[in-house]
mmCIF file of C-alpha atoms in Angstrom:
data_model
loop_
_atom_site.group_PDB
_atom_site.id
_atom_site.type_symbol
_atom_site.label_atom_id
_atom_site.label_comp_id
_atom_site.label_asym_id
_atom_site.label_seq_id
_atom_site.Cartn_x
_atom_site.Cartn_y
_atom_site.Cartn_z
ATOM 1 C CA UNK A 257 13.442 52.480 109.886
ATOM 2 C CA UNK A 258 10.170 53.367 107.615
ATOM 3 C CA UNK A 259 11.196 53.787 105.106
ATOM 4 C CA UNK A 260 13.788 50.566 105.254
ATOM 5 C CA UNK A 261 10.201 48.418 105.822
ATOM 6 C CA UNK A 262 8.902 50.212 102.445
ATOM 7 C CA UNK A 263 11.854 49.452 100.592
ATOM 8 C CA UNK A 264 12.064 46.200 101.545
ATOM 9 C CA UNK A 265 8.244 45.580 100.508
ATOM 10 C CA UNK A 266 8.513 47.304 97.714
ATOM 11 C CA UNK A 267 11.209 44.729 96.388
ATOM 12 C CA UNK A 268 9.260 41.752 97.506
ATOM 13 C CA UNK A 269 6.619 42.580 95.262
ATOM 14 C CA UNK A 270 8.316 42.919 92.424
ATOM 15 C CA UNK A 271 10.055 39.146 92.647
ATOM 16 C CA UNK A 272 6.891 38.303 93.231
ATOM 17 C CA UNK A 273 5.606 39.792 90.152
ATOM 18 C CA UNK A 274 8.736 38.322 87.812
ATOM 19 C CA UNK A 275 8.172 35.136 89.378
ATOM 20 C CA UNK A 276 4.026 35.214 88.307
ATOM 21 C CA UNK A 277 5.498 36.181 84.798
ATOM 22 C CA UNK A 278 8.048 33.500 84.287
ATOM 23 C CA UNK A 279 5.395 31.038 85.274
ATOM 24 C CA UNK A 280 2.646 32.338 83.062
ATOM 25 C CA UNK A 281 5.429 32.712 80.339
ATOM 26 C CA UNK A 282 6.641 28.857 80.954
ATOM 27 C CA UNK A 283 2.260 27.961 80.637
ATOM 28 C CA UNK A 284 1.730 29.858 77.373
ATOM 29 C CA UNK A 285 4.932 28.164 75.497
ATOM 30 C CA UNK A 286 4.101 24.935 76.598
ATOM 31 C CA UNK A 287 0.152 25.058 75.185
ATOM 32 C CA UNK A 288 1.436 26.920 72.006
ATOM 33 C CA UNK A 289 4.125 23.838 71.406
ATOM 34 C CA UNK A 290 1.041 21.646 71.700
ATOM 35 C CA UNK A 291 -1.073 23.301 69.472
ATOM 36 C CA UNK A 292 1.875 24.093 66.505
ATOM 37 C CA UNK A 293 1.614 20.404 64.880
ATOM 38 C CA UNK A 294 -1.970 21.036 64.716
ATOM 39 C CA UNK A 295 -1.698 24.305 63.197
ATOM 40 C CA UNK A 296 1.058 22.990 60.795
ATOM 41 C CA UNK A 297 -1.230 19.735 59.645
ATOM 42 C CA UNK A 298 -4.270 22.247 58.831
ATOM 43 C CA UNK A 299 -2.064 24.160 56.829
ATOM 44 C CA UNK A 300 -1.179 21.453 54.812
ATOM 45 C CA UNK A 301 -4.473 19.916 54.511
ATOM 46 C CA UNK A 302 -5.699 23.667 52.896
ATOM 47 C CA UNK A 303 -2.673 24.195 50.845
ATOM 48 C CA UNK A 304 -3.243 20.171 48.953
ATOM 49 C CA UNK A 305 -6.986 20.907 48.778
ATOM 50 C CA UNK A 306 -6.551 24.159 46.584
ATOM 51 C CA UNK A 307 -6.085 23.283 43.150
ATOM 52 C CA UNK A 308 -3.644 25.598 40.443
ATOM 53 C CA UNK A 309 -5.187 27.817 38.605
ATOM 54 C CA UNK A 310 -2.296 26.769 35.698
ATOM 55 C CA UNK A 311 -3.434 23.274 36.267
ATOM 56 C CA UNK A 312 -6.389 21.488 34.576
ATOM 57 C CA UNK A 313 -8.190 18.751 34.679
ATOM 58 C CA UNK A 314 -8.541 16.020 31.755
ATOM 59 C CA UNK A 315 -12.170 16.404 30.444
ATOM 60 C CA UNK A 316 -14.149 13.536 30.266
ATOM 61 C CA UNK A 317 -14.307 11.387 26.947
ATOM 62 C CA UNK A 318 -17.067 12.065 25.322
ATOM 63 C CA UNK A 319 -18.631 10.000 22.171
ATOM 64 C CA UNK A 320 -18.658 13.058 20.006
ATOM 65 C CA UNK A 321 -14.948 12.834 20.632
ATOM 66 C CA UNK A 322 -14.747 9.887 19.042
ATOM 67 C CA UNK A 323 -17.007 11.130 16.067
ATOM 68 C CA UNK A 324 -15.070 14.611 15.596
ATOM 69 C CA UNK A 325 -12.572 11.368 14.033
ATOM 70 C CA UNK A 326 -14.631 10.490 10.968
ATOM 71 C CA UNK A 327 -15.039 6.656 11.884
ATOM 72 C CA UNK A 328 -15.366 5.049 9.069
ATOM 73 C CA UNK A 329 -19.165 3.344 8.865
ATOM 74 C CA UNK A 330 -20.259 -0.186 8.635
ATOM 75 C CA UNK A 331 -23.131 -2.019 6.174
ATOM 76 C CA UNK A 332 -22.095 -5.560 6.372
ATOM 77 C CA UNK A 333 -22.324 -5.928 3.084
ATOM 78 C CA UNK A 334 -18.844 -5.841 1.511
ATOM 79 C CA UNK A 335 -17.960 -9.396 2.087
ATOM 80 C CA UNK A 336 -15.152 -10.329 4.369
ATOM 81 C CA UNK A 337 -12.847 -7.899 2.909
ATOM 82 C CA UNK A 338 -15.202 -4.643 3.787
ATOM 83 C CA UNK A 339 -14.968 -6.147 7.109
ATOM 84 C CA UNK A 340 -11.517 -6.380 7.797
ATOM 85 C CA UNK A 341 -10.384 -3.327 5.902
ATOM 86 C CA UNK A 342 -13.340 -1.477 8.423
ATOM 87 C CA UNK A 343 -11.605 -3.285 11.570
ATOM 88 C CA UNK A 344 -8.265 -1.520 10.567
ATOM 89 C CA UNK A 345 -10.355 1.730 10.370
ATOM 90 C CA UNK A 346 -11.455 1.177 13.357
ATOM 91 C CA UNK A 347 -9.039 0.419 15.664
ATOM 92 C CA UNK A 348 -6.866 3.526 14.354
ATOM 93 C CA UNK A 349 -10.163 6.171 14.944
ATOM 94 C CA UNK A 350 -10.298 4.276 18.636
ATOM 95 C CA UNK A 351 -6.693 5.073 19.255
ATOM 96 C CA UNK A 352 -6.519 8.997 17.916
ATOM 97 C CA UNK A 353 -10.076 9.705 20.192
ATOM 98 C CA UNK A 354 -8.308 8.213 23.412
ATOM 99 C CA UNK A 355 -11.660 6.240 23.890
ATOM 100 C CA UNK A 356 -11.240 4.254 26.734
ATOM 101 C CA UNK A 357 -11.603 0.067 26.385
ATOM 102 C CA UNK A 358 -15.037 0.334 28.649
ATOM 103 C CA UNK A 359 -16.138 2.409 25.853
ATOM 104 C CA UNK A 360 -14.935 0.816 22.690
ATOM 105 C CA UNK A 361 -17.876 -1.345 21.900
ATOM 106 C CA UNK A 362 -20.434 1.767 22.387
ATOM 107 C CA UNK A 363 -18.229 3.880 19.865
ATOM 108 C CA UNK A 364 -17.677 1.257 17.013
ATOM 109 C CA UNK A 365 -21.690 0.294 17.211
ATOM 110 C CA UNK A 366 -22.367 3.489 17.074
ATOM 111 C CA UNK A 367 -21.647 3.672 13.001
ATOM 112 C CA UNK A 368 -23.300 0.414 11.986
ATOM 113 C CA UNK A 369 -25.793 1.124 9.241
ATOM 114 C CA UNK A 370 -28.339 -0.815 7.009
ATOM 115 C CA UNK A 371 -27.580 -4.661 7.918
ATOM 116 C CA UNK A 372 -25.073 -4.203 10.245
ATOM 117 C CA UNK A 373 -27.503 -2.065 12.272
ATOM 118 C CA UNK A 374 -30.068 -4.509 12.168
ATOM 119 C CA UNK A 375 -28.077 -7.440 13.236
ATOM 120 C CA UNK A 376 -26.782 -5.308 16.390
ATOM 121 C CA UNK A 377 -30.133 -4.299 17.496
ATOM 122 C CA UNK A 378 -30.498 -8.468 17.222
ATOM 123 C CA UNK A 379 -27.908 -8.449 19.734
ATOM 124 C CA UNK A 380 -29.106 -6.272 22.028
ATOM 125 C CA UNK A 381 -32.337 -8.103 22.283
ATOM 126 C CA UNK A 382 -30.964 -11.140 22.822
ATOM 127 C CA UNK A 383 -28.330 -10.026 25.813
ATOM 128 C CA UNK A 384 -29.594 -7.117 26.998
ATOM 129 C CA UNK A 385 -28.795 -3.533 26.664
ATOM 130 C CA UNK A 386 -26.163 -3.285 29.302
ATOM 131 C CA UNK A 387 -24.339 -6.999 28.721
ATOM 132 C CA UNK A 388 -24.023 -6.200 25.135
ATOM 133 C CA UNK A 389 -22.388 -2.848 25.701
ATOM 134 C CA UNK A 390 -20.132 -4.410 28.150
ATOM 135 C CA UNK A 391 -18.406 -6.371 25.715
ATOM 136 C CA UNK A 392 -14.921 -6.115 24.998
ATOM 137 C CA UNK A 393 -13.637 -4.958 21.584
ATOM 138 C CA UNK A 394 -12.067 -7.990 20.948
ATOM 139 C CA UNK A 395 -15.418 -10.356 22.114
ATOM 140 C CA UNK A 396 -17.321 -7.947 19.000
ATOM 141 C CA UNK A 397 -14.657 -8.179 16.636
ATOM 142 C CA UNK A 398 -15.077 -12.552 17.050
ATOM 143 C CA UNK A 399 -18.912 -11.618 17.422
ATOM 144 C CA UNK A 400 -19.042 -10.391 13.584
ATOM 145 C CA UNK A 401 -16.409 -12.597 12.445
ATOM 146 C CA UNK A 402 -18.821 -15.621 13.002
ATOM 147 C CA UNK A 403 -21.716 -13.295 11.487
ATOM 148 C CA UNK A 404 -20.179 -11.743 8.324
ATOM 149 C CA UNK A 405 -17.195 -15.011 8.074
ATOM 150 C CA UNK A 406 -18.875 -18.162 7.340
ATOM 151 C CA UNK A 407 -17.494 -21.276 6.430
ATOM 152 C CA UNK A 408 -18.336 -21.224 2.964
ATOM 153 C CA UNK A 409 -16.926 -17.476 2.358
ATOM 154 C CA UNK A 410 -13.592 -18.958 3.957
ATOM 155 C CA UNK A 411 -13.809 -21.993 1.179
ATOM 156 C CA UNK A 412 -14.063 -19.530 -1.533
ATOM 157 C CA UNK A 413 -11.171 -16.953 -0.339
ATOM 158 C CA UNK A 414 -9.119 -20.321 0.473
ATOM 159 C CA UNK A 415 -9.928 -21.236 -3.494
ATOM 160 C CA UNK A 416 -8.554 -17.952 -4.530
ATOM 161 C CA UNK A 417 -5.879 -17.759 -2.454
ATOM 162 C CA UNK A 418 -4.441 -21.130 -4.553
ATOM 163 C CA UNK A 419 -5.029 -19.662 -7.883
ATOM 164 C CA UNK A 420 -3.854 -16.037 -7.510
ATOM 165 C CA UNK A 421 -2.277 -14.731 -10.109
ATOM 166 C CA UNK A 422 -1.013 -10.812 -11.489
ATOM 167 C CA UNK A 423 -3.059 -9.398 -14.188
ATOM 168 C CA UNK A 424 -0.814 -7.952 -16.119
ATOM 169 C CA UNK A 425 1.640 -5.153 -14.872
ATOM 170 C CA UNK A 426 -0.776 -4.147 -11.860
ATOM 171 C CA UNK A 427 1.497 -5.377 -8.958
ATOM 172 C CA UNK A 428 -0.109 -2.941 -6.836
ATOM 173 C CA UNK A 429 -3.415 -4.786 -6.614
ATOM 174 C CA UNK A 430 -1.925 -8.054 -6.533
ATOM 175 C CA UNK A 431 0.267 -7.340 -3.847
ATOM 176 C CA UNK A 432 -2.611 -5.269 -2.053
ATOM 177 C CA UNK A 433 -5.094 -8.900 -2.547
ATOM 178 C CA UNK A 434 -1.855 -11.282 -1.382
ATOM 179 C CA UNK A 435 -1.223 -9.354 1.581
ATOM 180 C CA UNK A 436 -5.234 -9.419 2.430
ATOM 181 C CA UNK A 437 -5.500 -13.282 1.635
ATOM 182 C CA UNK A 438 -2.628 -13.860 4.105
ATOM 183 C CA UNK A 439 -4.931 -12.443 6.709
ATOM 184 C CA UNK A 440 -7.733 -14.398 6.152
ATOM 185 C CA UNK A 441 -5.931 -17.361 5.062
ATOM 186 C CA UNK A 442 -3.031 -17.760 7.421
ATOM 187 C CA UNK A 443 -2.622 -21.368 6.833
ATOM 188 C CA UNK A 444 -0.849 -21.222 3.322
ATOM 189 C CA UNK A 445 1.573 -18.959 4.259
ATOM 190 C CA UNK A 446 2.228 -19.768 7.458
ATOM 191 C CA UNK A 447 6.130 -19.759 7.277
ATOM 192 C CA UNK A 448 8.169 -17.010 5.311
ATOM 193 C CA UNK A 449 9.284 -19.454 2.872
ATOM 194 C CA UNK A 450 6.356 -20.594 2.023
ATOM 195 C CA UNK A 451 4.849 -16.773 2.009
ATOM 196 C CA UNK A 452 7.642 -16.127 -0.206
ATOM 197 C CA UNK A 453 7.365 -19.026 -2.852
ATOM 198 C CA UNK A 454 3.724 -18.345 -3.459
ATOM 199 C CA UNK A 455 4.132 -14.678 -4.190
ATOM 200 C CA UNK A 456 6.433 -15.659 -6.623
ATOM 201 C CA UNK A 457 4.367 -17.982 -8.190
ATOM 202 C CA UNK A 458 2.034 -15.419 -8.608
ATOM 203 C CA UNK A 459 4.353 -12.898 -10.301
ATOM 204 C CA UNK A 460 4.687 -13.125 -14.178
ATOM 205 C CA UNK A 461 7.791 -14.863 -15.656
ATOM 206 C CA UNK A 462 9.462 -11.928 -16.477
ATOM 207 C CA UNK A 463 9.059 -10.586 -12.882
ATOM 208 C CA UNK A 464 9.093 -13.407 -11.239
ATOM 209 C CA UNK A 465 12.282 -15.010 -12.672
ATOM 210 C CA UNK A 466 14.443 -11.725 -11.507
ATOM 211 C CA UNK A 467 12.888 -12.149 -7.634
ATOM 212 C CA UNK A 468 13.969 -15.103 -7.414
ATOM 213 C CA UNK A 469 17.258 -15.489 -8.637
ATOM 214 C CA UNK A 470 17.375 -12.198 -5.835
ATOM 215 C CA UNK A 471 16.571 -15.117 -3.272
ATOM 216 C CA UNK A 472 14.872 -12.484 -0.740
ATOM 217 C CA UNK A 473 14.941 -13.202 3.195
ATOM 218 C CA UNK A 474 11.681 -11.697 3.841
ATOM 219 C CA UNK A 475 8.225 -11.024 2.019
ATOM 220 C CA UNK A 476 8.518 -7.248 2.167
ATOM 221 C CA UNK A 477 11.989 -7.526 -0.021
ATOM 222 C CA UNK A 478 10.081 -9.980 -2.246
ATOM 223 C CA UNK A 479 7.128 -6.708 -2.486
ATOM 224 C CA UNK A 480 9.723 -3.793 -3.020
ATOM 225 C CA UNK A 481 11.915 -5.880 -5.438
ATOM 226 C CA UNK A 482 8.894 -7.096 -7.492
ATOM 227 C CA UNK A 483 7.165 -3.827 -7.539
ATOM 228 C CA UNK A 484 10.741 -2.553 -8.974
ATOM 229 C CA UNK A 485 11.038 -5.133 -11.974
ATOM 230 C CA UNK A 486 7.492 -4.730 -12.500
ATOM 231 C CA UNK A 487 7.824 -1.022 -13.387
ATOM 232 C CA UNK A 488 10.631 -1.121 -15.621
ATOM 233 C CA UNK A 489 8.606 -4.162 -17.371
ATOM 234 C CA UNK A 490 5.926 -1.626 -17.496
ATOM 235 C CA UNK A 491 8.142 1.243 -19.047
ATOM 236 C CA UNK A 492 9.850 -0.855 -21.492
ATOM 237 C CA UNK A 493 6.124 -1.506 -22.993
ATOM 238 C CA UNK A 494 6.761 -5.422 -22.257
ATOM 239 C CA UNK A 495 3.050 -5.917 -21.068
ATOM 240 C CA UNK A 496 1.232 -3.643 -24.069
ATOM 241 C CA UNK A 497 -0.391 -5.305 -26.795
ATOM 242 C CA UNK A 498 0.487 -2.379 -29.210
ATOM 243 C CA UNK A 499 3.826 -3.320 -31.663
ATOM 244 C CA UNK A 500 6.699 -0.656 -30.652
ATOM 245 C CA UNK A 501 8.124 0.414 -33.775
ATOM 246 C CA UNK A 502 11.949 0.875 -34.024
ATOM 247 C CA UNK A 503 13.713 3.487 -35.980
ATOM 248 C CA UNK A 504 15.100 1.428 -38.555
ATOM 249 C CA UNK A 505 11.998 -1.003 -39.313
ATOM 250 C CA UNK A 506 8.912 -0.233 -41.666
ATOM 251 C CA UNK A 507 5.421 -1.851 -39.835
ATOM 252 C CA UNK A 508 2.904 -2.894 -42.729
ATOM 253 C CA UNK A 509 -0.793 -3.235 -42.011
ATOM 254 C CA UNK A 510 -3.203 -6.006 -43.495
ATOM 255 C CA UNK A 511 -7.001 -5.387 -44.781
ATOM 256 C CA UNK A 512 -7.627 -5.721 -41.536
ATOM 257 C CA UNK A 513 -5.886 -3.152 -39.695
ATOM 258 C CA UNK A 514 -3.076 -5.207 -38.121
ATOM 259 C CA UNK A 515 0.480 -4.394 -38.245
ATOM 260 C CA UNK A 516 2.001 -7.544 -39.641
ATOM 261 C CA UNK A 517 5.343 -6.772 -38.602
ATOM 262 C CA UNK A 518 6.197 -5.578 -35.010
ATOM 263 C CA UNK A 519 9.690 -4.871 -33.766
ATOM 264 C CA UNK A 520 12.563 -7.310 -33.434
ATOM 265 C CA UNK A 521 10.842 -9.018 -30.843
ATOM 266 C CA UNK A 522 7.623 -9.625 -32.405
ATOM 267 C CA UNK A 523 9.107 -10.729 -35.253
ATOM 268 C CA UNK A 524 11.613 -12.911 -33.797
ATOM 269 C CA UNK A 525 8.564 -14.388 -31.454
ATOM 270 C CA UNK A 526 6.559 -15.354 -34.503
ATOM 271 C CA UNK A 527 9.617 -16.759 -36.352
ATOM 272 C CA UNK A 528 10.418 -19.156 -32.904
ATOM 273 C CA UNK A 529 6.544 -20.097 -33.219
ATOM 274 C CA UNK A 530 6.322 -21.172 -36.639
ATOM 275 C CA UNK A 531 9.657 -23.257 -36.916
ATOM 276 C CA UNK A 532 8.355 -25.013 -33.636
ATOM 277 C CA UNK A 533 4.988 -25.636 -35.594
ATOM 278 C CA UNK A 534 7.299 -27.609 -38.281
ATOM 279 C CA UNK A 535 5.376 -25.381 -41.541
ATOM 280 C CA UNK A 536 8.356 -25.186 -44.453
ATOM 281 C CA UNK A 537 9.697 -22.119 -45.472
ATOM 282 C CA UNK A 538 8.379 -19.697 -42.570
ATOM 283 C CA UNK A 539 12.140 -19.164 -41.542
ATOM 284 C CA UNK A 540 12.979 -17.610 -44.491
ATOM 285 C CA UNK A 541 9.838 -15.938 -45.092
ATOM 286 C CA UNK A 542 10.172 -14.535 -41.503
ATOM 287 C CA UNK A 543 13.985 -13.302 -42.181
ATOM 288 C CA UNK A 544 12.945 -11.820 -45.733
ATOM 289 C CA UNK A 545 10.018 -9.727 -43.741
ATOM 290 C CA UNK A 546 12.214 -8.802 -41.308
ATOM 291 C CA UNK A 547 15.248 -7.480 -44.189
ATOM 292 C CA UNK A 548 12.950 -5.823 -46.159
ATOM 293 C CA UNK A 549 9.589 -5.747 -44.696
ATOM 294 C CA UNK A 550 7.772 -6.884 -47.490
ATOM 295 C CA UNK A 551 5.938 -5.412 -50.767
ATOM 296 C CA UNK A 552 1.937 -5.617 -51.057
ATOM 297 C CA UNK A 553 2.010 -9.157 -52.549
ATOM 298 C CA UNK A 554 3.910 -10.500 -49.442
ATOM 299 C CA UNK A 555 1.515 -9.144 -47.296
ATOM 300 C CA UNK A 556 -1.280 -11.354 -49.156
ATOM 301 C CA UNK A 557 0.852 -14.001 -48.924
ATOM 302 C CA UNK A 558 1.088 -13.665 -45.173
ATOM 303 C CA UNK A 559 -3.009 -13.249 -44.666
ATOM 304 C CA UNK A 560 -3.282 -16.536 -46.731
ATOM 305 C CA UNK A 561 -0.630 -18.509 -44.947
ATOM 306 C CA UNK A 562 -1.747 -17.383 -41.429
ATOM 307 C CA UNK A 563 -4.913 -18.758 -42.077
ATOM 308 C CA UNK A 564 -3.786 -22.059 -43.739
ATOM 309 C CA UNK A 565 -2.277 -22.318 -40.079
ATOM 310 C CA UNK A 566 -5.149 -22.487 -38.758
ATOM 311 C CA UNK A 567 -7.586 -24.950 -40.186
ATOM 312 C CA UNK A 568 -9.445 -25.254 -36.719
ATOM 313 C CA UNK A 569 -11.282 -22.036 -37.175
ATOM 314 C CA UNK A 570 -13.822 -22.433 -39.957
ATOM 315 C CA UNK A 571 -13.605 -18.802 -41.840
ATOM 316 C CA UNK A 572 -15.795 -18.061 -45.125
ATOM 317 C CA UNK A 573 -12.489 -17.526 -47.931
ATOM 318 C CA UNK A 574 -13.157 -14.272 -49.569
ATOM 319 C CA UNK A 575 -13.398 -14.009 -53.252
ATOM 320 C CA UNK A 576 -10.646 -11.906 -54.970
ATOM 321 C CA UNK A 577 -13.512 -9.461 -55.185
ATOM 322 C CA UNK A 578 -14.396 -9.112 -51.894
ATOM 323 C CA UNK A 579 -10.324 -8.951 -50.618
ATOM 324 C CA UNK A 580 -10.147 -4.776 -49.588
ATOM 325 C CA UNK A 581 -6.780 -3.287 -50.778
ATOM 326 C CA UNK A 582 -4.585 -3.169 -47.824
ATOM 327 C CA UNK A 583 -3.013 0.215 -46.883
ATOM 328 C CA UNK A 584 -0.250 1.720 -48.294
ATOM 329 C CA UNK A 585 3.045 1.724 -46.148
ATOM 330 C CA UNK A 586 3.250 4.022 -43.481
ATOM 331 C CA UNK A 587 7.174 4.061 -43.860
ATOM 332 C CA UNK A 588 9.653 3.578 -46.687
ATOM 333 C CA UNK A 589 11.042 0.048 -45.963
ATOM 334 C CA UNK A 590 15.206 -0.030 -45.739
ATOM 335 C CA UNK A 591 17.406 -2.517 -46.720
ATOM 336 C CA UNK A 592 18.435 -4.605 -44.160
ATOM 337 C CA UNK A 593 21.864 -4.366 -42.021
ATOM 338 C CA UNK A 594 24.386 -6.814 -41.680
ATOM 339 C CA UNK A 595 24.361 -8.556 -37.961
ATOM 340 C CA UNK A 596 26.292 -6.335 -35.135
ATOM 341 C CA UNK A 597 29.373 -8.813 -33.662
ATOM 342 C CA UNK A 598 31.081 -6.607 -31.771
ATOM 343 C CA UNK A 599 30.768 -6.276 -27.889
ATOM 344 C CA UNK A 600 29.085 -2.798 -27.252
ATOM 345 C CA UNK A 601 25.123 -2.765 -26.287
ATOM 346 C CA UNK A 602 22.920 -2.025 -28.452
ATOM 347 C CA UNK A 603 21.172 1.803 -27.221
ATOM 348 C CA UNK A 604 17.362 1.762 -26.652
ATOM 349 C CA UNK A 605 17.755 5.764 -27.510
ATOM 350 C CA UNK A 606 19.135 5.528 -31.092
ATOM 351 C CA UNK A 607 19.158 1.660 -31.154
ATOM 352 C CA UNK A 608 22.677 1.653 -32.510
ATOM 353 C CA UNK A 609 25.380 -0.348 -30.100
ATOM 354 C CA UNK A 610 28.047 1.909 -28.700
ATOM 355 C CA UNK A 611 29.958 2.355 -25.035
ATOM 356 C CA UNK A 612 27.656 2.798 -22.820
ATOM 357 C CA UNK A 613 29.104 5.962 -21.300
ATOM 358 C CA UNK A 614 29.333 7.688 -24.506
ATOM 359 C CA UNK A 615 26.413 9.378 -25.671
ATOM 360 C CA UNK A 616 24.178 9.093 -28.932
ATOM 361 C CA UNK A 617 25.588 9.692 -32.352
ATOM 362 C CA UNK A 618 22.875 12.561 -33.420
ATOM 363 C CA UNK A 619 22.656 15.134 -36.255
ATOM 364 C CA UNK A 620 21.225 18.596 -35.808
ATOM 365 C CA UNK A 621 21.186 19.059 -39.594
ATOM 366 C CA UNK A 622 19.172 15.990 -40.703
ATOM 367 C CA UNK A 623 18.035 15.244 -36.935
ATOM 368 C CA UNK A 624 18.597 11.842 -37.327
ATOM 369 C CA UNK A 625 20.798 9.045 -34.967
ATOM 370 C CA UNK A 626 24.061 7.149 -35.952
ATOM 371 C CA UNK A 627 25.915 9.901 -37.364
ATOM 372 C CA UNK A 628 26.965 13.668 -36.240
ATOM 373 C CA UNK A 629 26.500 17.215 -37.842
ATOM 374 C CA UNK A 630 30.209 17.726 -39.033
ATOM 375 C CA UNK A 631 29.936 14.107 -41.291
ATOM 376 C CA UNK A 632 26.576 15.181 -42.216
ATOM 377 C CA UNK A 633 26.398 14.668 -46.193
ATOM 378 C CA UNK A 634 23.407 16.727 -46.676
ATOM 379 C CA UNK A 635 25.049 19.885 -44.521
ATOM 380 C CA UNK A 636 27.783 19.434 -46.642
ATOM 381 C CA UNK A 637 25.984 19.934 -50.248
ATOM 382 C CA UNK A 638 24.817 23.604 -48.546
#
């Protein structure tokens, strides 16, 4: 019976025991589910705080940013073309330095100089330090518009604007002025018509005439295709004063220097100007030049009837003393070649008219143009 009692205590205990553990067990999972969101949120919290070491951060702009850029300065004294050319500038420096808009104004001042300089510091004085720096880009740019831009300065770019014109063969500057002018002086060419019409009127007759039979829809066609004429103009010689001399024509000189006459186009020029001027027996004078170019007597004859054409100009006549000995010929003269009527073009190479896919008639013998080396005469005597 003992040792029954022991037993029997013996297992009481232990339930007792298992029960104290499954109840201290069922305590510590319940706190521990309380406290995992909390331990979960602090983990986040840590992990967004820490910062990459692969990642990093965007420095801060800096003006010596914007310098390392080589702005472009400012004197404010180029006239309203140094001013918009140095907006242009400008605004491209401001764009590859990433300067922020809040610090536009601070970066563009910062490279006035001489006048420009002065009138800022004006500014500054008037508005204070920290308004005037607090200005937009686009408040400054109107801001020196109404300083550097008067009326009067419009007037005289509006004058110019109506009387452009090319100088010659330099379509590059023209077209570089017209396209400035159209900025400052929106109002003439404020459709692309009208843009378009003006330029032309602008061009020279030779250019112009082929730009706009090419009826362009825009103003940059009417650029490239005038810049395009303009060079071949160029090329051809069309805008030198200097004669070209052909292959088959002599050019004589007067006392003076002067070629008296050009190539076909010179001469057939002055022949056109001196039947319109109604003088008798200049058209056959003119197409006796141009068959034989002339002996020394005929080129007397042309100095004294040149300046019988011109009885405006009051010139002291030379005695037959005092008339210099004009030059000697720099070419034997030719006899002159009966008129070309068939249909081939004449060649600007050897100036003889052939196909135009066929190539030049030339002799390696004589090295001459318009026949070839086997009908050579002189290889044919060795």
């Amino acid at each position: 019976m003992p040792s029954n009692n022991s037993t029997s205590r013996r297992t009481a205990r232990r339930r007792a025991r298992r029960s104290a553990d499954k109840r201290i067990a069922s305590l510590v999972t319940r706190e521990v589910v309380k406290l995992i969101p909390q331990i979960v949120a602090q983990v986040h919290s840590l992990s967004n705080s820490r910062t990459p070491e692969d990642v990093k951060t965007k420095p801060a702009f800096l003006y010596k940013h914007f310098k390392a850029c080589d702005p472009m300065p400012f004197t404010g004294e180029g006239g309203v073309s140094q001013l918009l050319q140095w907006f242009d500038a400008i605004e491209v420096t401001l764009r590859q330095s990433g300067c922020p808009e809040g610090f536009q104004t601070t970066c563009a001042t910062g490279v006035f100089q001489s006048r420009a300089l002065d009138w800022w510091a004006a500014e500054r004085n008037k508005r204070g330090m920290a308004a005037a720096y607090a200005l937009s880009w686009n408040e400054l740019k109107k801001l020196m518009r109404e300083e550097y831009f008067p009326p009067h300065e419009l007037q005289k770019l509006e004058d110019e604007f109506w009387q452009i014109k090319q100088d010659k063969g330099d379509n590059a500057s023209y077209t570089a002025r017209f396209k400035q002018l159209s900025v400052i002086c929106p109002s003439q060419v404020d459709t692309p018509k009208k843009a378009i019409a003006k330029y032309i009127r602008g061009l020279p007759e030779c250019v112009g005439d082929f730009v706009e039979a090419a009826k362009p829809a825009t103003i940059e066609e009417a650029y490239q295709l005038a810049a395009e004429v303009n060079d071949k103009r160029v090329l051809s010689g069309f805008f030198s004063k200097n004669p070209v001399k052909q292959a088959h024509q002599a050019i004589i000189v007067d006392p003076s220097g002067k070629p008296i006459n050009g190539s076909s186009n010179d001469s057939h020029e002055n022949s056109s100007r001196d039947s319109s001027d109604g003088s008798p027996g200049n058209s056959s004078k003119d197409s006796s030049d141009d068959a034989s170019s002339g002996s020394l007597d005929e080129a007397s004859d042309d100095i004294a009837s040149s300046r019988e054409t011109q009885p405006n100009r009051k010139r002291k006549e030379p005695s037959v003393e005092e008339i210099p000995k004009p030059e000697p010929l720099r070419s034997v003269p030719v006899p002159a070649k009966r008129a070309y009527n068939g249909s081939h073009p004449q060649c600007l190479r050897c100036t003889y008219h052939h196909p135009t896919g066929a190539g030049c008639r030339y002799c390696a013998y004589c090295d001459k143009y318009g026949h070839l080396t086997r009908n050579c005469h002189f290889g044919s005597q060795h």
